[in-house]
mmCIF file of C-alpha atoms in Angstrom:
data_model
loop_
_atom_site.group_PDB
_atom_site.id
_atom_site.type_symbol
_atom_site.label_atom_id
_atom_site.label_comp_id
_atom_site.label_asym_id
_atom_site.label_seq_id
_atom_site.Cartn_x
_atom_site.Cartn_y
_atom_site.Cartn_z
ATOM 1 C CA GLN A 1 -8.238 -4.753 -16.190
ATOM 2 C CA VAL A 2 -7.596 -2.374 -12.704
ATOM 3 C CA ARG A 3 -5.538 0.755 -12.563
ATOM 4 C CA LEU A 4 -3.769 1.934 -9.789
ATOM 5 C CA VAL A 5 -2.852 5.122 -9.149
ATOM 6 C CA GLU A 6 -0.468 5.963 -5.784
ATOM 7 C CA SER A 7 -0.375 9.387 -4.474
ATOM 8 C CA GLY A 8 1.556 11.002 -1.177
ATOM 9 C CA GLY A 9 4.548 9.805 -1.315
ATOM 10 C CA GLY A 10 7.432 12.384 -0.518
ATOM 11 C CA LEU A 11 10.520 13.783 1.512
ATOM 12 C CA VAL A 12 9.704 13.418 5.765
ATOM 13 C CA GLN A 13 12.175 13.665 8.689
ATOM 14 C CA ALA A 14 12.425 10.206 10.835
ATOM 15 C CA GLY A 15 9.517 10.833 13.638
ATOM 16 C CA GLY A 16 7.551 12.267 10.593
ATOM 17 C CA SER A 17 4.320 11.099 8.782
ATOM 18 C CA LEU A 18 3.154 10.845 5.718
ATOM 19 C CA ARG A 19 -0.420 9.514 4.359
ATOM 20 C CA LEU A 20 -0.342 7.401 1.047
ATOM 21 C CA SER A 21 -3.676 7.049 -1.313
ATOM 22 C CA CYS A 22 -4.131 4.914 -3.888
ATOM 23 C CA ALA A 23 -7.594 4.867 -6.360
ATOM 24 C CA ALA A 24 -8.277 1.840 -8.184
ATOM 25 C CA SER A 25 -10.373 1.868 -11.004
ATOM 26 C CA GLY A 26 -11.634 -0.899 -13.832
ATOM 27 C CA SER A 27 -13.003 -4.007 -13.225
ATOM 28 C CA ILE A 28 -13.260 -4.229 -9.301
ATOM 29 C CA PHE A 29 -15.191 -6.887 -7.796
ATOM 30 C CA ALA A 30 -15.228 -7.976 -4.465
ATOM 31 C CA PRO A 31 -14.322 -10.099 -2.650
ATOM 32 C CA ASN A 32 -10.652 -8.219 -3.120
ATOM 33 C CA THR A 33 -7.705 -7.946 -1.443
ATOM 34 C CA MET A 34 -5.842 -4.409 -1.252
ATOM 35 C CA GLY A 35 -2.604 -3.456 -0.079
ATOM 36 C CA TRP A 36 1.024 -1.737 0.051
ATOM 37 C CA TYR A 37 4.094 -3.650 -0.532
ATOM 38 C CA ARG A 38 7.357 -1.270 -0.853
ATOM 39 C CA GLN A 39 10.968 -2.004 -2.228
ATOM 40 C CA ALA A 40 14.024 -0.598 -1.091
ATOM 41 C CA PRO A 41 17.411 -0.262 -3.264
ATOM 42 C CA GLY A 42 18.797 -3.614 -3.746
ATOM 43 C CA LYS A 43 15.988 -5.648 -2.056
ATOM 44 C CA GLN A 44 13.083 -7.431 -2.585
ATOM 45 C CA ARG A 45 9.663 -6.307 -2.320
ATOM 46 C CA GLU A 46 7.739 -6.881 0.708
ATOM 47 C CA LEU A 47 4.319 -6.378 2.051
ATOM 48 C CA VAL A 48 3.720 -3.669 4.264
ATOM 49 C CA ALA A 49 0.102 -4.230 5.011
ATOM 50 C CA THR A 50 -3.530 -5.500 3.242
ATOM 51 C CA ILE A 51 -6.926 -5.002 3.803
ATOM 52 C CA THR A 52 -10.017 -7.160 2.627
ATOM 53 C CA SER A 53 -13.134 -6.034 1.143
ATOM 54 C CA GLY A 54 -14.532 -7.160 4.364
ATOM 55 C CA GLY A 55 -12.115 -4.908 6.331
ATOM 56 C CA SER A 56 -9.449 -7.806 7.656
ATOM 57 C CA THR A 57 -6.573 -6.337 7.869
ATOM 58 C CA ASN A 58 -2.742 -7.577 7.904
ATOM 59 C CA TYR A 59 0.424 -5.840 8.610
ATOM 60 C CA ALA A 60 4.478 -6.643 8.285
ATOM 61 C CA ASP A 61 5.981 -7.209 11.735
ATOM 62 C CA SER A 62 8.150 -3.787 11.018
ATOM 63 C CA VAL A 63 5.208 -1.497 10.897
ATOM 64 C CA LYS A 64 3.116 -2.449 13.129
ATOM 65 C CA GLY A 65 1.696 0.186 15.674
ATOM 66 C CA ARG A 66 3.082 2.733 13.107
ATOM 67 C CA PHE A 67 1.196 2.274 10.471
ATOM 68 C CA THR A 68 -2.601 2.334 9.583
ATOM 69 C CA ILE A 69 -4.156 0.789 6.500
ATOM 70 C CA SER A 70 -7.906 1.803 5.379
ATOM 71 C CA ARG A 71 -9.846 1.332 2.478
ATOM 72 C CA ASP A 72 -13.171 3.085 1.368
ATOM 73 C CA ILE A 73 -15.171 0.888 -0.973
ATOM 74 C CA GLY A 74 -17.427 2.490 -2.323
ATOM 75 C CA THR A 75 -14.433 5.331 -3.966
ATOM 76 C CA ASN A 76 -12.633 2.228 -4.455
ATOM 77 C CA LYS A 77 -9.725 3.789 -2.711
ATOM 78 C CA VAL A 78 -7.156 2.401 -0.133
ATOM 79 C CA TYR A 79 -4.752 4.719 2.378
ATOM 80 C CA LEU A 80 -1.952 3.857 4.273
ATOM 81 C CA GLN A 81 -1.084 6.212 7.364
ATOM 82 C CA MET A 82 2.426 5.911 8.382
ATOM 83 C CA ASN A 83 3.252 7.728 11.759
ATOM 84 C CA ASN A 84 6.486 7.906 13.401
ATOM 85 C CA LEU A 85 8.544 6.790 10.373
ATOM 86 C CA LYS A 86 12.138 5.449 10.155
ATOM 87 C CA ALA A 87 14.906 5.689 7.958
ATOM 88 C CA GLU A 88 14.295 1.795 7.266
ATOM 89 C CA ASP A 89 11.264 2.647 5.891
ATOM 90 C CA ARG A 90 12.571 4.462 2.788
ATOM 91 C CA ALA A 91 11.345 2.753 -0.171
ATOM 92 C CA VAL A 92 9.060 3.337 -3.159
ATOM 93 C CA TYR A 93 5.914 2.089 -2.107
ATOM 94 C CA TYR A 94 3.283 -0.024 -4.575
ATOM 95 C CA CYS A 95 -0.258 -0.585 -4.498
ATOM 96 C CA ASN A 96 -1.379 -3.643 -5.205
ATOM 97 C CA TYR A 97 -5.081 -5.347 -6.119
ATOM 98 C CA LEU A 98 -5.641 -9.175 -6.202
ATOM 99 C CA ARG A 99 -8.998 -10.659 -6.574
ATOM 100 C CA THR A 100 -8.774 -14.927 -6.611
ATOM 101 C CA ASN A 101 -11.921 -15.525 -7.609
ATOM 102 C CA PRO A 102 -13.026 -15.031 -11.025
ATOM 103 C CA PRO A 103 -12.258 -12.590 -12.724
ATOM 104 C CA ALA A 104 -9.098 -13.344 -11.224
ATOM 105 C CA GLY A 105 -6.050 -10.914 -11.382
ATOM 106 C CA ALA A 106 -3.206 -9.513 -9.588
ATOM 107 C CA TYR A 107 -2.370 -5.427 -10.260
ATOM 108 C CA TRP A 108 0.091 -3.134 -9.561
ATOM 109 C CA GLY A 109 0.331 0.494 -9.252
ATOM 110 C CA GLN A 110 3.704 2.806 -10.616
ATOM 111 C CA GLY A 111 4.589 3.185 -7.319
ATOM 112 C CA THR A 112 5.482 6.120 -5.211
ATOM 113 C CA GLN A 113 8.869 7.459 -3.622
ATOM 114 C CA VAL A 114 8.585 7.836 0.417
ATOM 115 C CA THR A 115 12.368 9.232 1.440
ATOM 116 C CA VAL A 116 12.983 9.489 5.271
ATOM 117 C CA SER A 117 15.745 11.863 6.410
ATOM 118 C CA SER A 118 17.378 11.267 9.747
#
């Protein structure tokens, strides 16, 4: 089992910045991929950014150049630095842990709300 706890959401004005954090605990094994997804009201959950335990990153086109994902392997934390936030970034942001090799599993955090005012 893997437990994920997000923090750092809140209300920010358009053009502002927020930094989300996710702390992972439990049965964590490498290689794995951790990432951030978001779900806006009335929409499906979508990928924001992922980072592998080797440091490879992947971003949604809508956040490239504005968001940066990073992780601290030693403390099992992953971060999402969000700059130049836009109204369309408003959503609940979820942390995800994925491992495809045994012991395989996919886990989600409880989510943290990000609200951007225009």
